[in-house]
mmCIF file of C-alpha atoms in Angstrom:
data_model
loop_
_atom_site.group_PDB
_atom_site.id
_atom_site.type_symbol
_atom_site.label_atom_id
_atom_site.label_comp_id
_atom_site.label_asym_id
_atom_site.label_seq_id
_atom_site.Cartn_x
_atom_site.Cartn_y
_atom_site.Cartn_z
ATOM 1 C CA MET J 9 -106.902 87.991 -9.751
ATOM 2 C CA ASN J 10 -108.200 85.145 -12.215
ATOM 3 C CA GLU J 11 -105.267 86.177 -14.816
ATOM 4 C CA PHE J 12 -102.709 85.840 -12.174
ATOM 5 C CA LEU J 13 -104.012 82.617 -11.098
ATOM 6 C CA ALA J 14 -104.524 81.542 -14.733
ATOM 7 C CA TYR J 15 -100.756 82.607 -15.612
ATOM 8 C CA LEU J 16 -99.455 80.696 -12.167
ATOM 9 C CA GLU J 17 -101.327 77.745 -13.139
ATOM 10 C CA LYS J 18 -99.767 78.075 -16.949
ATOM 11 C CA ALA J 19 -96.273 78.075 -15.086
ATOM 12 C CA GLU J 20 -97.200 75.118 -13.024
ATOM 13 C CA TRP J 21 -96.473 76.535 -9.843
ATOM 14 C CA LEU J 22 -100.091 75.833 -8.801
ATOM 15 C CA SER J 23 -103.179 74.074 -9.751
ATOM 16 C CA VAL J 24 -106.928 75.729 -9.555
ATOM 17 C CA GLU J 25 -110.023 73.984 -9.197
ATOM 18 C CA GLN J 26 -113.661 75.616 -8.922
ATOM 19 C CA GLY J 27 -117.186 74.052 -9.519
ATOM 20 C CA GLU J 28 -119.047 75.538 -12.426
ATOM 21 C CA GLU J 29 -121.766 76.884 -10.026
ATOM 22 C CA PRO J 30 -121.630 80.686 -9.107
ATOM 23 C CA GLY J 31 -119.846 81.002 -5.741
ATOM 24 C CA SER J 32 -118.801 77.549 -5.566
ATOM 25 C CA PRO J 33 -115.551 77.055 -3.339
ATOM 26 C CA LEU J 34 -112.160 77.904 -5.130
ATOM 27 C CA ARG J 35 -109.425 75.095 -4.499
ATOM 28 C CA ILE J 36 -105.868 76.210 -4.956
ATOM 29 C CA THR J 37 -102.934 73.561 -4.673
ATOM 30 C CA LEU J 38 -99.255 74.750 -4.864
ATOM 31 C CA THR J 39 -97.641 72.207 -6.936
ATOM 32 C CA ALA J 40 -93.960 73.649 -7.532
ATOM 33 C CA PHE J 41 -93.239 73.960 -3.972
ATOM 34 C CA GLU J 42 -93.713 70.068 -3.377
ATOM 35 C CA VAL J 43 -91.165 69.234 -5.514
ATOM 36 C CA PHE J 44 -88.270 71.795 -4.708
ATOM 37 C CA LEU J 45 -85.153 70.239 -3.327
ATOM 38 C CA PRO J 46 -82.742 71.312 -0.653
ATOM 39 C CA PRO J 47 -78.967 70.585 -1.656
ATOM 40 C CA LEU J 48 -77.940 66.948 -1.447
ATOM 41 C CA GLU J 49 -81.240 65.435 -1.483
ATOM 42 C CA LEU J 50 -82.205 62.476 -3.512
ATOM 43 C CA PRO J 51 -84.957 63.070 -5.982
ATOM 44 C CA LYS J 52 -87.660 60.570 -5.983
ATOM 45 C CA ILE J 53 -89.380 61.491 -9.167
ATOM 46 C CA ALA J 54 -88.752 62.647 -12.633
ATOM 47 C CA ASP J 55 -90.613 66.062 -12.181
ATOM 48 C CA GLN J 56 -88.326 66.891 -9.154
ATOM 49 C CA TRP J 57 -85.581 66.686 -11.543
ATOM 50 C CA ARG J 58 -87.316 68.631 -14.459
ATOM 51 C CA LEU J 59 -87.961 71.421 -11.950
ATOM 52 C CA TRP J 60 -84.277 71.356 -10.562
ATOM 53 C CA PHE J 61 -82.923 71.717 -14.046
ATOM 54 C CA GLU J 62 -85.572 74.560 -14.859
ATOM 55 C CA VAL J 63 -84.694 76.385 -11.797
ATOM 56 C CA GLU J 64 -81.118 75.971 -11.594
ATOM 57 C CA LEU J 65 -79.766 75.523 -14.858
ATOM 58 C CA SER J 66 -82.540 77.612 -16.980
ATOM 59 C CA LEU J 67 -83.558 74.445 -19.032
ATOM 60 C CA PRO J 68 -86.264 75.407 -21.287
ATOM 61 C CA PRO J 69 -89.685 73.570 -20.127
ATOM 62 C CA LEU J 70 -89.784 72.082 -23.665
ATOM 63 C CA LEU J 71 -86.720 70.484 -23.447
ATOM 64 C CA ALA J 72 -87.131 69.427 -19.633
ATOM 65 C CA LYS J 73 -90.487 67.563 -20.954
ATOM 66 C CA ASP J 74 -88.841 65.930 -23.763
ATOM 67 C CA PRO J 75 -89.496 62.121 -23.772
ATOM 68 C CA TYR J 76 -85.750 61.318 -23.833
ATOM 69 C CA THR J 77 -84.792 63.864 -21.170
ATOM 70 C CA GLN J 78 -87.768 62.519 -18.932
ATOM 71 C CA ASP J 79 -86.274 58.977 -19.362
ATOM 72 C CA LEU J 80 -82.755 60.173 -17.968
ATOM 73 C CA PHE J 81 -84.728 61.728 -15.104
ATOM 74 C CA ARG J 82 -86.445 58.613 -14.527
ATOM 75 C CA ARG J 83 -83.107 56.730 -14.687
ATOM 76 C CA TRP J 84 -81.341 59.168 -12.384
ATOM 77 C CA CYS J 85 -84.130 58.573 -9.800
ATOM 78 C CA ALA J 86 -83.723 54.682 -10.275
ATOM 79 C CA SER J 87 -79.888 54.767 -9.702
ATOM 80 C CA ASN J 88 -80.238 57.209 -6.842
ATOM 81 C CA VAL J 89 -78.541 60.178 -8.364
ATOM 82 C CA THR J 90 -78.152 62.979 -5.889
ATOM 83 C CA ILE J 91 -78.038 66.727 -6.411
ATOM 84 C CA ASP J 92 -74.558 66.662 -5.144
ATOM 85 C CA ASP J 93 -73.507 64.092 -7.728
ATOM 86 C CA MET J 94 -75.222 66.241 -10.426
ATOM 87 C CA GLU J 95 -73.393 69.185 -9.201
ATOM 88 C CA LEU J 96 -70.075 67.668 -9.425
ATOM 89 C CA ALA J 97 -71.015 66.463 -13.118
ATOM 90 C CA ILE J 98 -71.937 70.301 -14.090
ATOM 91 C CA GLU J 99 -68.304 71.123 -12.657
ATOM 92 C CA LEU J 100 -66.886 68.554 -15.066
ATOM 93 C CA ALA J 101 -68.876 69.849 -17.654
ATOM 94 C CA ARG J 102 -67.855 73.501 -17.256
ATOM 95 C CA LYS J 103 -64.239 72.344 -17.081
ATOM 96 C CA ALA J 104 -64.741 70.854 -20.519
ATOM 97 C CA ASN J 105 -66.506 73.779 -21.933
ATOM 98 C CA THR J 106 -69.759 71.839 -22.489
ATOM 99 C CA ALA J 107 -73.385 73.276 -21.819
ATOM 100 C CA PRO J 108 -75.023 71.514 -19.100
ATOM 101 C CA SER J 109 -77.752 69.831 -20.930
ATOM 102 C CA PRO J 110 -79.287 66.736 -19.360
ATOM 103 C CA THR J 111 -77.608 64.357 -22.130
ATOM 104 C CA ALA J 112 -74.369 65.883 -21.704
ATOM 105 C CA LEU J 113 -74.410 65.605 -17.982
ATOM 106 C CA HIS J 114 -75.609 62.203 -18.263
ATOM 107 C CA ASP J 115 -72.053 61.411 -19.613
ATOM 108 C CA PHE J 116 -70.229 63.121 -16.971
ATOM 109 C CA LEU J 117 -72.496 61.852 -14.301
ATOM 110 C CA LYS J 118 -70.997 58.420 -15.248
ATOM 111 C CA THR J 119 -67.554 59.682 -14.463
ATOM 112 C CA VAL J 120 -68.810 61.372 -11.257
ATOM 113 C CA ARG J 121 -70.260 57.962 -10.059
ATOM 114 C CA THR J 122 -67.133 55.801 -11.326
ATOM 115 C CA THR J 123 -64.693 58.224 -9.544
ATOM 116 C CA LYS J 124 -66.935 57.477 -6.292
ATOM 117 C CA ILE J 125 -66.845 53.833 -6.673
ATOM 118 C CA GLU J 126 -62.847 53.752 -7.139
ATOM 119 C CA ARG J 127 -62.478 55.982 -4.108
ATOM 120 C CA ALA J 128 -64.668 53.579 -2.194
ATOM 121 C CA ARG J 129 -62.592 50.825 -3.135
ATOM 122 C CA ARG J 130 -59.504 51.933 -1.628
#
């Protein structure tokens, strides 16, 4: 059981705490489930974007934790980017035969947001 819990902790699905005394209580906190988002929801912290990218687009964790990528995730939180906005950016990237990396999607996201603003003005 310890190996299984260590594996899940390394994968950032949960955290495990236990005192050093024999028989001390074991506390397990599910972490990944706290940040998964239903579609169209507004991510509020960079970790929500990180997990979404890792799960939905198979973004390698090393790239997802890169400081530049984390900066993009925080920028998207600050500017209220939704999952719906990101899915539209992904579609634009696919039409342009561009890999859906956070950096590439940031450029397509600008197009999505500009289009939404133009439609709202009509």
